[in-house]
Tab-separated table of C-alpha atoms in Angstrom:
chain	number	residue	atom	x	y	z
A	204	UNK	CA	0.000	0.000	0.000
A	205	UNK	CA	2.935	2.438	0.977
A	206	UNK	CA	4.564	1.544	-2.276
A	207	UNK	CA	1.631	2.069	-3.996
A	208	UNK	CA	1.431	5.354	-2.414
A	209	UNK	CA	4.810	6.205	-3.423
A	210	UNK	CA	4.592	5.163	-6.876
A	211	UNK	CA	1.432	7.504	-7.652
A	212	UNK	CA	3.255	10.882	-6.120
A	213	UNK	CA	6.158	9.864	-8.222
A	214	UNK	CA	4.106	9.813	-11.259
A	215	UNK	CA	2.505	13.242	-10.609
A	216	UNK	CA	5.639	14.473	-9.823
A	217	UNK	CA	6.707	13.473	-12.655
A	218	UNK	CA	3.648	14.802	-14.610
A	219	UNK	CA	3.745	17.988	-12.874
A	220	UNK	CA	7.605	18.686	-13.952
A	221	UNK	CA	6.695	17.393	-17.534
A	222	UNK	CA	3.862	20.139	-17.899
A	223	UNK	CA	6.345	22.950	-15.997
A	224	UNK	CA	8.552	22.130	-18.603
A	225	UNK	CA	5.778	22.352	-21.317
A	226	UNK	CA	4.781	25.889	-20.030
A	227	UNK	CA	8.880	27.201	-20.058
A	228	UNK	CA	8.646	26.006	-23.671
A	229	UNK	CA	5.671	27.602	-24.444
A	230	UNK	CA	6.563	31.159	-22.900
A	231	UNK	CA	10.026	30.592	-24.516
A	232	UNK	CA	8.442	30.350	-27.385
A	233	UNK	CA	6.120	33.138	-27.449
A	234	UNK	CA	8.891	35.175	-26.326
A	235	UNK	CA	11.183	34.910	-29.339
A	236	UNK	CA	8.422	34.429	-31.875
A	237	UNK	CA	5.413	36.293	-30.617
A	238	UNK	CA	1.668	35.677	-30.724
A	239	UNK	CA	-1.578	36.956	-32.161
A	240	UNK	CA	-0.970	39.869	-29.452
A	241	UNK	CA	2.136	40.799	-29.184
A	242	UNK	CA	5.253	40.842	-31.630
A	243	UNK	CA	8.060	37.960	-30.905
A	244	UNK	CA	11.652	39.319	-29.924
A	245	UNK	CA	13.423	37.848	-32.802
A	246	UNK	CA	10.914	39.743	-35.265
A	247	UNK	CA	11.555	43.199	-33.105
A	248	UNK	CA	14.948	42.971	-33.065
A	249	UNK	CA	15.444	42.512	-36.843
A	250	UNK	CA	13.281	45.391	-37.410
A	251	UNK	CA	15.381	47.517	-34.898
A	252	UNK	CA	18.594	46.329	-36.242
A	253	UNK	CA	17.682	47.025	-39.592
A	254	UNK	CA	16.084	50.508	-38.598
A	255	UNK	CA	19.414	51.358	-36.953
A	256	UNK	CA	21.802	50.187	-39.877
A	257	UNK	CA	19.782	52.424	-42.113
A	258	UNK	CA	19.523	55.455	-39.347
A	259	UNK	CA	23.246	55.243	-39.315
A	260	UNK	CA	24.240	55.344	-43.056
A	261	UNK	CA	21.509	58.559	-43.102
A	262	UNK	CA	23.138	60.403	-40.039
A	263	UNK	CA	26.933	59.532	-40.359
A	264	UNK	CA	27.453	62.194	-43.198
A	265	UNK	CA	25.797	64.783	-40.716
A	266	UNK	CA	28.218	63.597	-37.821
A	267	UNK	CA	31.211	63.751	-39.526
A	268	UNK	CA	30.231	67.065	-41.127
A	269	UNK	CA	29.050	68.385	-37.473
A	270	UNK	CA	32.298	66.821	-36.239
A	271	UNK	CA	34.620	68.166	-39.288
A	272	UNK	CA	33.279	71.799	-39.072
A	273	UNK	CA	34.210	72.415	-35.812
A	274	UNK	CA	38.137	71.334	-36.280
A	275	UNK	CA	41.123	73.439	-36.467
A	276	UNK	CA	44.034	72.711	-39.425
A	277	UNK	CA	45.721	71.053	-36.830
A	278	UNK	CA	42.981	68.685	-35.982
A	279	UNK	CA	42.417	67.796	-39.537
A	280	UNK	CA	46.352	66.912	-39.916
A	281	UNK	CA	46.846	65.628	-37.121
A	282	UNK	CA	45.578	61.272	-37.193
A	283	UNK	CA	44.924	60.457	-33.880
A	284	UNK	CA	41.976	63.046	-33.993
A	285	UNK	CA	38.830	61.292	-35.784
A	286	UNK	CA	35.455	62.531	-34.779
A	287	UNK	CA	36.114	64.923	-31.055
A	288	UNK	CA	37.784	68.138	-32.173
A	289	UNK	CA	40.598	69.397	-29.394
A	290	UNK	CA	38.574	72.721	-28.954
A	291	UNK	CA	35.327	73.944	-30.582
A	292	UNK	CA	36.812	76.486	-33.581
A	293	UNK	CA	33.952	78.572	-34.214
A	294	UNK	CA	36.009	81.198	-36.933
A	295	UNK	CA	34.940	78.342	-38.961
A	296	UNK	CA	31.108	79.376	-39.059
A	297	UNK	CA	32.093	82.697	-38.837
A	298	UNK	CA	34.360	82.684	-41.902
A	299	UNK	CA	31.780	80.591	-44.266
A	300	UNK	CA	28.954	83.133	-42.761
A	301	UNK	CA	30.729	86.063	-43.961
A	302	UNK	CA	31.992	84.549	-47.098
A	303	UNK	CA	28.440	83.335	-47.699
A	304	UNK	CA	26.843	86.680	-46.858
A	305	UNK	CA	24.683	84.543	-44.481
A	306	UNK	CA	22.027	86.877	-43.453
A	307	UNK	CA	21.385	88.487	-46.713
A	308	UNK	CA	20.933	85.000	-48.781
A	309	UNK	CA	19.039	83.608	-45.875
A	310	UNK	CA	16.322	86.294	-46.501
A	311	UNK	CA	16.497	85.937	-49.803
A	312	UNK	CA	16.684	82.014	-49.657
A	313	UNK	CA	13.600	81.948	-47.842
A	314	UNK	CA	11.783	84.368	-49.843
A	315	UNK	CA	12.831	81.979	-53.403
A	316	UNK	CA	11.308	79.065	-51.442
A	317	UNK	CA	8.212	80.695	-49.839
A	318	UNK	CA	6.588	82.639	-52.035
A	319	UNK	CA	6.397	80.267	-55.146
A	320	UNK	CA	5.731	77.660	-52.113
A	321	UNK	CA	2.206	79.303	-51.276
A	322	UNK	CA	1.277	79.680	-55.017
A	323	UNK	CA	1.906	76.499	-55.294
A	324	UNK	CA	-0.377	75.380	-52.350
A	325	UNK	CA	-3.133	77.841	-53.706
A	326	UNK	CA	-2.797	76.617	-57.354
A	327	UNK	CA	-2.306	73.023	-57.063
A	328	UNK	CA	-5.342	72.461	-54.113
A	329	UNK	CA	-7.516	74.305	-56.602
A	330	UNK	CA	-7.003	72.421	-59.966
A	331	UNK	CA	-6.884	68.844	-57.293
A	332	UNK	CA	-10.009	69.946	-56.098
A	333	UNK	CA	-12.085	70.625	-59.683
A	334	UNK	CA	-10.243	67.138	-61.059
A	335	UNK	CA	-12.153	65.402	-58.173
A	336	UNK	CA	-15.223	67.034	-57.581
A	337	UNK	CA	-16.119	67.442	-61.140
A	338	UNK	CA	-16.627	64.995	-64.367
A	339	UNK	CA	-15.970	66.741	-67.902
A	340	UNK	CA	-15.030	65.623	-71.222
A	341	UNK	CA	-11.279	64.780	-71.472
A	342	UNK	CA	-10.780	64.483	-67.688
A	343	UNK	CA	-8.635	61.570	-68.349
A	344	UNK	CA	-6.531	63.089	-70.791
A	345	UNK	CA	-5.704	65.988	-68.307
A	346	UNK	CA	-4.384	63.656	-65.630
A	347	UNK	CA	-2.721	61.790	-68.239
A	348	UNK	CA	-0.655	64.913	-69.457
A	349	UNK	CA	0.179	66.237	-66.066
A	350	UNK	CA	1.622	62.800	-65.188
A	351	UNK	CA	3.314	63.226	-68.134
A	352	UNK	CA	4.721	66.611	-67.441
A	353	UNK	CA	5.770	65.380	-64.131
A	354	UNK	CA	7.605	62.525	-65.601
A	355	UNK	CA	9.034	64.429	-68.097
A	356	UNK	CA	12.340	65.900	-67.333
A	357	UNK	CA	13.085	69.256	-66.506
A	358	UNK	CA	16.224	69.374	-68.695
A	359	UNK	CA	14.032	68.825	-72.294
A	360	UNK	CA	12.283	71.890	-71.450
A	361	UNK	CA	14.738	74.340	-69.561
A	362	UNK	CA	16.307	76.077	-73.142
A	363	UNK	CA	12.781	76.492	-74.466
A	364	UNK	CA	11.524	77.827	-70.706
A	365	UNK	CA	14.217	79.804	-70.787
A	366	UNK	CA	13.950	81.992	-74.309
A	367	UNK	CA	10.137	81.910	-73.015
A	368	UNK	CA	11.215	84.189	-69.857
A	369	UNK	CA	13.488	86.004	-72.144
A	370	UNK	CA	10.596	86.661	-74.012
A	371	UNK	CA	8.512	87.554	-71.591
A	372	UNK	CA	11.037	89.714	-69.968
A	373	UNK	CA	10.672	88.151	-66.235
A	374	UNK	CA	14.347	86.062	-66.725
A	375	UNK	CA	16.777	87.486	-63.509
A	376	UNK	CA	13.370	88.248	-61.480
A	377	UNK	CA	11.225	86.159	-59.236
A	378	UNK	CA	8.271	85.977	-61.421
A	379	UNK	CA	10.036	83.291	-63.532
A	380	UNK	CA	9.485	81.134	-59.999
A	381	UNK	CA	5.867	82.406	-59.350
A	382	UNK	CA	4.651	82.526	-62.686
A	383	UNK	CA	4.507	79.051	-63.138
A	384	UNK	CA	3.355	78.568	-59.797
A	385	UNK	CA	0.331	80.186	-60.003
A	386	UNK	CA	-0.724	78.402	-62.881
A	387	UNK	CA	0.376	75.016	-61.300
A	388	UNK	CA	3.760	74.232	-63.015
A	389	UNK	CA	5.896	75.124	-60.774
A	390	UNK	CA	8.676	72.570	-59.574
A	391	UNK	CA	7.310	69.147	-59.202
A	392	UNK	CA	3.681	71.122	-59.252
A	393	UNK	CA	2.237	68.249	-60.922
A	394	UNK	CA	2.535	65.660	-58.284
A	395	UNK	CA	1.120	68.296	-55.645
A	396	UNK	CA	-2.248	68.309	-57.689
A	397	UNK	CA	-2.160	64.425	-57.848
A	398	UNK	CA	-1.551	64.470	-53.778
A	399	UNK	CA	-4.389	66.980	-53.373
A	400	UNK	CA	-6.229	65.321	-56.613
A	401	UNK	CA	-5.985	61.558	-54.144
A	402	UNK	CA	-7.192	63.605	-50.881
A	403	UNK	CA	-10.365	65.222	-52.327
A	404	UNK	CA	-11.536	61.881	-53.658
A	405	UNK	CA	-11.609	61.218	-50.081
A	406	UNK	CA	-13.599	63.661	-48.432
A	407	UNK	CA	-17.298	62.500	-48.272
A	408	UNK	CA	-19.109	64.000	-50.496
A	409	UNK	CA	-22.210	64.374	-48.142
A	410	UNK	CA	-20.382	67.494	-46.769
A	411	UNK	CA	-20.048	69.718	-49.860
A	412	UNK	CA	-23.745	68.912	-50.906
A	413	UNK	CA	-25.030	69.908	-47.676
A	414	UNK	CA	-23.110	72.713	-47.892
A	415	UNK	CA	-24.685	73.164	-51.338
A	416	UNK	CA	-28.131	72.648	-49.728
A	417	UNK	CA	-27.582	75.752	-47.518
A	418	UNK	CA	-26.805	77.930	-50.561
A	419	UNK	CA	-23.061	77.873	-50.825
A	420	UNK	CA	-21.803	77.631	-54.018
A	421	UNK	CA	-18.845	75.873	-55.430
A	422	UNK	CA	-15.894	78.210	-54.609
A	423	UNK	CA	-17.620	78.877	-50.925
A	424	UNK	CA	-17.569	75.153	-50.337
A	425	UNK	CA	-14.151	74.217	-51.591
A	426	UNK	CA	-12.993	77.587	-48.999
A	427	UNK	CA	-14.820	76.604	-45.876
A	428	UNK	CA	-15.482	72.640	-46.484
A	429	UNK	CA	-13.286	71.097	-48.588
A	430	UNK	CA	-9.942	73.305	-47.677
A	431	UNK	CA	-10.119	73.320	-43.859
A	432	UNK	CA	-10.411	69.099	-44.366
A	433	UNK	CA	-7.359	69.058	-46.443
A	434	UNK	CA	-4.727	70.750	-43.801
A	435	UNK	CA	-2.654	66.858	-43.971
A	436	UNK	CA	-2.042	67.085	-47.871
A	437	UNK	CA	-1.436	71.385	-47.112
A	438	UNK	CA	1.392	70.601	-45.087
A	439	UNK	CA	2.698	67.744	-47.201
A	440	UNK	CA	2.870	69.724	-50.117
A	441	UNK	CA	4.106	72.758	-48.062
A	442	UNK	CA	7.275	70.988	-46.714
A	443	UNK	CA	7.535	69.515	-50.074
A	444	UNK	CA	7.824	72.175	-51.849
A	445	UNK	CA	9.669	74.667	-49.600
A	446	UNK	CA	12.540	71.979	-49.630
A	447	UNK	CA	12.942	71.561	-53.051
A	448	UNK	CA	12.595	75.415	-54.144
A	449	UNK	CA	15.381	75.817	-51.235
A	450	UNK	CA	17.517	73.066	-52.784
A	451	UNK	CA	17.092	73.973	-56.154
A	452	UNK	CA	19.937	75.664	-57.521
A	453	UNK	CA	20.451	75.196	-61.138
A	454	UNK	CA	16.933	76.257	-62.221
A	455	UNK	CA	17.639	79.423	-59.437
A	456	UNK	CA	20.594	80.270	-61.022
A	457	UNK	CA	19.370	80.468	-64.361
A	458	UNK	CA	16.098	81.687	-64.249
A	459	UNK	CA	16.308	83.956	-61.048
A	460	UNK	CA	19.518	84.457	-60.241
A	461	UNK	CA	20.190	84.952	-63.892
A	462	UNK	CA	22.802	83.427	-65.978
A	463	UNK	CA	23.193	86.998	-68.610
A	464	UNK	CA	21.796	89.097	-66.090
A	465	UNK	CA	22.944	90.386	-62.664
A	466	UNK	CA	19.251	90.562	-60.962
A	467	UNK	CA	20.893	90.377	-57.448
A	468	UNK	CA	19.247	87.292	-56.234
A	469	UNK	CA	20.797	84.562	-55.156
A	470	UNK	CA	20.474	81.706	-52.015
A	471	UNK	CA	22.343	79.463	-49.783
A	472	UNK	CA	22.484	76.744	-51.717
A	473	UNK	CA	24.101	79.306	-54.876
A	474	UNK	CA	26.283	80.761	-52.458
A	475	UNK	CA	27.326	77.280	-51.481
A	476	UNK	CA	27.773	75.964	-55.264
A	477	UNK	CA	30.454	79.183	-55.844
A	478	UNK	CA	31.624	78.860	-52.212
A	479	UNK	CA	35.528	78.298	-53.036
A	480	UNK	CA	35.297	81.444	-55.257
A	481	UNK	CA	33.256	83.640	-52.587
A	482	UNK	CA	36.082	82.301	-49.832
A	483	UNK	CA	38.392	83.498	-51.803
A	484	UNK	CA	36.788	87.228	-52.627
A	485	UNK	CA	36.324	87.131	-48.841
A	486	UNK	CA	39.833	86.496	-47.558
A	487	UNK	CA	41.874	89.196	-50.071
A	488	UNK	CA	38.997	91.878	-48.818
A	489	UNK	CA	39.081	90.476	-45.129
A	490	UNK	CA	40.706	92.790	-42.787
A	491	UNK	CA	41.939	89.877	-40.214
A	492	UNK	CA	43.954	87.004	-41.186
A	493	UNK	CA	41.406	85.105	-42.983
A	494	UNK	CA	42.213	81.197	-42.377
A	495	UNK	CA	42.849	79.860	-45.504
A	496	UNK	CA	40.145	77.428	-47.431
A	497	UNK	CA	40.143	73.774	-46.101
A	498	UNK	CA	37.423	70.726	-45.321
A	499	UNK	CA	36.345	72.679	-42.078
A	500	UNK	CA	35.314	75.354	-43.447
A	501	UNK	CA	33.718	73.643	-46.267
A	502	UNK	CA	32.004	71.741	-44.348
A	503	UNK	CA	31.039	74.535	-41.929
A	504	UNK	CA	29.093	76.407	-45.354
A	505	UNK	CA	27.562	73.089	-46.106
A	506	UNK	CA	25.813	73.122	-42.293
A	507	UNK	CA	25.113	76.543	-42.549
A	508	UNK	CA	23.225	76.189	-46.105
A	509	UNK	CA	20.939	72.901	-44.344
A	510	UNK	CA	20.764	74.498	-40.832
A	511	UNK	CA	17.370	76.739	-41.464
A	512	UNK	CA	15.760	73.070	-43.287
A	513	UNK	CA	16.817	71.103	-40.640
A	514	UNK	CA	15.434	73.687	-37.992
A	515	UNK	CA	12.430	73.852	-39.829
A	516	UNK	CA	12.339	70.013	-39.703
A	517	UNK	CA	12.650	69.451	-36.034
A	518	UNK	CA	9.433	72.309	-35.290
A	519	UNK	CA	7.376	70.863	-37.985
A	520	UNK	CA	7.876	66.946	-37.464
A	521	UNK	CA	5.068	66.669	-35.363
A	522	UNK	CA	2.848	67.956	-37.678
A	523	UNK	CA	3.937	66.424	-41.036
A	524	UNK	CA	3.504	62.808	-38.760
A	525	UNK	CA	-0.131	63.497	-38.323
A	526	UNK	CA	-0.584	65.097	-41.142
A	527	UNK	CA	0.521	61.547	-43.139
A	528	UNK	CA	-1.779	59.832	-40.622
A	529	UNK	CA	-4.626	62.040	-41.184
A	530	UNK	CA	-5.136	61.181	-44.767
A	531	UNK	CA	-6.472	57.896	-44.028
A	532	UNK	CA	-10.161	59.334	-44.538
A	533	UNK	CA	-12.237	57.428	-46.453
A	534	UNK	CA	-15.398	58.778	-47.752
A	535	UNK	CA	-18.169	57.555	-50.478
């Protein structure tokens, strides 16, 4: 009977270390490859490893350019100095500023960017908005031709744009920027009426008729209903195009800037393209001893020319976030 008794509570323990050992699998298991409510540790740390590989290759050029600018002559010669500078050598900036004429192409930088920025905005949510709120014969054909236009590179078309502002005697002035703008062509205009084009297809269409129903007419609803719904695809198209009117600097140089003509226009990212040649004008002129040009200082002009974007990045990020997760409305 006592062996009997034994027996039995050595099978259950037995049993009971069996199913422990089931359970440690089990959790184990879940652990490294998830479930249907939570995400398995193997799967989250290849999608972390792989985010940080590809954060890295992005940020070291910034790093090393942050690091660079900041470095003395010596520090650059000298080996056993890689990324922490001996001292913080801030003549850099201020050499590349006043080579650069900082303050005076900022201005000017910002207006090139801004102004043709809000035509665009006002030009391209317009046209988006009558392609999707309104059938008419050939609708098709005018998406296909601004795809077209969009795909269509800039280069086929820049010595026929350009007798065409000759012409029209706005070469060397802004208007060669907000011309085209306002009519909707301005640069990469065409895929800010598709992005606005793909957002009013969206909005239900059981707002702009009751709208309609209280006696506001078409250009009243697109203003107060269909507008205030689109901020996500305004500030899309906003950041957009800001940052490539700022980084565009052959199509500056030429149009606005002027290639014949001395308008007195010209940007950061101009100022950075003839930056060996303006370093140069500086240091004869300077009245100190002017350090002469090397990778610091380069580098310091570079930072300087993508400081105000990447300013305007870090204020704005929250927004541009929700405004790509606000455009998942879906209407009728």
């Amino acid at each position: 009977m006592a062996a009997a008794t034994i027996n039995g509570s050595q099978a259950a323990a037995v049993l009971n270390k069996k199913w422990y050992q089931n359970l440690n699998k089990e959790k184990a298991r879940k652990f490294l490859l998830g479930s249907k409510d939570k995400e398995g540790f193997l799967k989250m740390f290849l999608i972390y490893a792989l985010l940080i590989c590809i954060g890295f290759i992005y940020l070291y050029p910034i790093l090393y350019m942050i690091s660079n600018s900041f470095m003395s002559l010596d520090d650059l010669l000298d080996s056993s100095i890689n990324w922490i500078p001996s001292a913080l050598n801030l003549s850099n900036y201020a050499q590349a500023a006043k080579s650069m004429d900082f303050w005076k192409s900022l201005g000017q930088s910002v207006i090139i960017a801004g102004v043709p920025t809000l035509c665009n905005v006002a030009s391209c949510s317009l046209i988006g908005y009558g392609l999707a709120r309104f059938d008419f014969p050939g609708k098709k054909v005018v998406l296909a031709i601004i795809i077209f236009s969009f795909v269509l590179p800039s280069q086929i078309t820049m010595i026929p744009t350009y007798v065409l502002y000759s012409n029209m005697g706005i070469l060397g002035t802004l208007w060669s920027f907000i011309l085209p703008s306002i009519l909707g062509m301005g640069i990469n205009g065409p895929i800010f009426i598709l992005i606005f084009y793909q957002f009013f297809k969206q909005v239900p269409k059981v707002l702009i008729e009751a709208a309609q129903i209280d006696g506001a007419g078409y250009f009243k609803s697109f203003l107060k209903i269909s507008l205030p719904s689109a901020s996500p695809a305004i500030i899309t198209v906003s950041l957009f195009s800001f940052v490539w009117y700022w980084n565009e600097s052959y199509l500056t140089e030429m149009y606005v800037a002027g290639v014949m003509t001395k308008s007195g226009w010209t940007s950061l990212i101009i100022q950075l393209d003839n930056f060996a040649t303006n370093y140069s004008s500086y240091a004869t002129t300077a009245t100190n001893a002017a350090t002469s040009l090397n990778e610091s200082i380069n580098l310091a002009g570079t930072m300087l020319s993508i400081l105000p974007l990447l300013l305007m990045y870090f204020v704005l990020q929250r927004y541009f976030v929700e405004s790509i997760d606000r455009t998942g409305i879906t209407g009728e």
